[in-house]
GROMACS .gro file of C-alpha atoms in nm:
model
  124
    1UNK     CA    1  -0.243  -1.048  -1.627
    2UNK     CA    2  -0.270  -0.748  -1.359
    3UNK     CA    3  -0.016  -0.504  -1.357
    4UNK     CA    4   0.093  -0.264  -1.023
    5UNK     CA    5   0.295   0.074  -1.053
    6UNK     CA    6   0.348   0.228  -0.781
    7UNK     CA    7   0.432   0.598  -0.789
    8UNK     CA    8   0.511   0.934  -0.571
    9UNK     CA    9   0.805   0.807  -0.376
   10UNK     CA   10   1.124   1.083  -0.253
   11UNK     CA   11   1.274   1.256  -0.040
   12UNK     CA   12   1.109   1.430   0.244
   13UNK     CA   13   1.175   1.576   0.625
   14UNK     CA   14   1.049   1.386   0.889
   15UNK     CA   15   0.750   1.555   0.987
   16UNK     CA   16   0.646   1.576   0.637
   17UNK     CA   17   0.434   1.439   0.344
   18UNK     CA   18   0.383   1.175   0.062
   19UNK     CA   19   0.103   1.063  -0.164
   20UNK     CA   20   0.168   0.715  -0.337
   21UNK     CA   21  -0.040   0.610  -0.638
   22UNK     CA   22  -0.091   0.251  -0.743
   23UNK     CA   23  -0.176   0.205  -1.092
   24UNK     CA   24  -0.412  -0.145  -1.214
   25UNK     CA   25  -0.443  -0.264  -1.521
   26UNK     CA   26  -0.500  -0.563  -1.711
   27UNK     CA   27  -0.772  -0.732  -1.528
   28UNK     CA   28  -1.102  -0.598  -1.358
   29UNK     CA   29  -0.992  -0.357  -1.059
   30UNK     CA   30  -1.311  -0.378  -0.858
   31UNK     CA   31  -1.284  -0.742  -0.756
   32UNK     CA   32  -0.940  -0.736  -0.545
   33UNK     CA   33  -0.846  -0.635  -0.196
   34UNK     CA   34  -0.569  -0.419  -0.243
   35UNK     CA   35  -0.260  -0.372   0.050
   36UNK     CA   36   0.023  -0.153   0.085
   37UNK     CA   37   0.396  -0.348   0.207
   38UNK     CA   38   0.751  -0.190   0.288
   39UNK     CA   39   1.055  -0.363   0.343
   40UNK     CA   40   1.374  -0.161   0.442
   41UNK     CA   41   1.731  -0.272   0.359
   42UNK     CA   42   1.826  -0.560   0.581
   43UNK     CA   43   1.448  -0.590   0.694
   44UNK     CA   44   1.166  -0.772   0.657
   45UNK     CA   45   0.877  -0.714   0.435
   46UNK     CA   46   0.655  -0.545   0.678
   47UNK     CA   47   0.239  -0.492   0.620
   48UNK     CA   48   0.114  -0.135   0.616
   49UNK     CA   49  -0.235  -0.099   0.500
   50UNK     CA   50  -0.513  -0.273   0.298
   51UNK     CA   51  -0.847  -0.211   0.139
   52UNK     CA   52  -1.161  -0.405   0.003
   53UNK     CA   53  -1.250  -0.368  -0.294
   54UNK     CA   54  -1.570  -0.196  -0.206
   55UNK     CA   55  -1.326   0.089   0.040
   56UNK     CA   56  -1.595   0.033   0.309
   57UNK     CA   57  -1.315  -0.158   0.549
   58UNK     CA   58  -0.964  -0.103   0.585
   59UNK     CA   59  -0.639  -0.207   0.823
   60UNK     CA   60  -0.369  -0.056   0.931
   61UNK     CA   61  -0.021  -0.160   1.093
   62UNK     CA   62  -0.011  -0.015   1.459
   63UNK     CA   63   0.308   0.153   1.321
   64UNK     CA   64   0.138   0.377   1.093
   65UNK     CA   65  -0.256   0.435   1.212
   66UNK     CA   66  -0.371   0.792   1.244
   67UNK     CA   67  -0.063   0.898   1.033
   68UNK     CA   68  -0.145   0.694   0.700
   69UNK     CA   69  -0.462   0.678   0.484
   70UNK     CA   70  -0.519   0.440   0.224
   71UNK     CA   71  -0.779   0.463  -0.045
   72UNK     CA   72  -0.926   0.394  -0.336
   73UNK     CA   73  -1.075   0.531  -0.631
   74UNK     CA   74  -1.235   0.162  -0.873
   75UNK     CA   75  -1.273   0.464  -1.159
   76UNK     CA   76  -0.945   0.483  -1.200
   77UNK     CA   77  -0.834   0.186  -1.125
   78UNK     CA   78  -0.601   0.361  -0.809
   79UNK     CA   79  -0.549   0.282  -0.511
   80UNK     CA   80  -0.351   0.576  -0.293
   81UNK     CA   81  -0.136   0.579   0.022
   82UNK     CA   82  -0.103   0.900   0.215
   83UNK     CA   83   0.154   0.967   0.480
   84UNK     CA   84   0.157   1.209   0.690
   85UNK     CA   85   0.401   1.282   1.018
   86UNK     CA   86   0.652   1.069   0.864
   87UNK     CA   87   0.962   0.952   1.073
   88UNK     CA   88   1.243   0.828   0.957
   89UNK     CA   89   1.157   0.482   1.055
   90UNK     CA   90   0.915   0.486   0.771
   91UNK     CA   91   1.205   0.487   0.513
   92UNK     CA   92   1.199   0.160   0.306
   93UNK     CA   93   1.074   0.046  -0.048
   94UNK     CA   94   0.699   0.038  -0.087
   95UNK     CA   95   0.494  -0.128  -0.288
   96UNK     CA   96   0.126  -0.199  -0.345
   97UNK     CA   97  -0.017  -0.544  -0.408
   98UNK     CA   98  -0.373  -0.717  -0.512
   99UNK     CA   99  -0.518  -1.010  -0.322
  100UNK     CA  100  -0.813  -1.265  -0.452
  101UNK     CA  101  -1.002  -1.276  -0.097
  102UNK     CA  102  -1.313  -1.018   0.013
  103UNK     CA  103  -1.147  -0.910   0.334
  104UNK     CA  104  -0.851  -0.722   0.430
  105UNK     CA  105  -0.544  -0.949   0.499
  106UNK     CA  106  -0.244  -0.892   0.599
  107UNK     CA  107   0.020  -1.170   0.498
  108UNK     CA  108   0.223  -1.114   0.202
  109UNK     CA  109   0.147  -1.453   0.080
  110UNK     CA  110  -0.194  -1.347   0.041
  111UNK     CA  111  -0.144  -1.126  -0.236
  112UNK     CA  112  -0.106  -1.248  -0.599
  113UNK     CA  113   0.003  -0.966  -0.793
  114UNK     CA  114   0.271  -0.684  -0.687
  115UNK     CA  115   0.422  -0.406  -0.860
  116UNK     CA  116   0.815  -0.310  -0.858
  117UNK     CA  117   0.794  -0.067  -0.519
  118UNK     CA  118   0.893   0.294  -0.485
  119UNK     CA  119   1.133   0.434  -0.257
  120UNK     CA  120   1.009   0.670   0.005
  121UNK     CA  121   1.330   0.828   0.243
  122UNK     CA  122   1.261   1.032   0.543
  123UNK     CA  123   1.540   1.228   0.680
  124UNK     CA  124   1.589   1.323   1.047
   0.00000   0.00000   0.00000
């Protein structure tokens, strides 16, 4: 079956950067929309950003738009998450996740296949 790692998680200053990396395999990449969750200690899992499978429409959480970028690359079967400006409200475990449908969503239960998370810390 499909398989998510996620990847490129630490420790940065707010103001600062990150790149995370989601990894495919197993199954054809192409076909899935692809989204981006975090859930901090105590929290609830909370939607970030998604992509079709095509990278022609994506979605982003108020929270995060015109700070995070999320992309694709079907080659490699990637998908990436950059952050930029990051605040310490962004700290939390994130993880990447594959859905069956041909649009963006944005509920968790939407998404079949999820990988283990990585955890991304902003300090103040």
């Amino acid at each position: 079956q499909v398989q998510l790692v996620e990847s490129g998680g630490g420790l940065v200053q707010a103001g600062g950067s990150l790149r995370l990396s989601c990894a495919a395999s197993g199954r054809t990449f192409s076909t899935r929309v692809m989204g981006w969750f975090r859930q901090a200690p105590g929290k609830d899992r909370e939607f970030v950003a998604a992509i079709t499978w095509s990278g022609f429409n994506t979605y982003y959480a108020d929270s995060v738009k015109g700070r995070f970028t999320i992309s694709r690359d079907n080659a490699k079967n990637t998908v990436y998450l950059q952050m930029n400006s990051l605040k310490p409200e962004d700290t939390a475990v994130y993880s990447c996740a594959a859905a069956n449908t041909l649009i963006v969503v944005t509920a968790h239960t939407r998404y079949n296949y999820w990988g283990q998370g990585t955890q991304v810390t902003v300090s103040s």
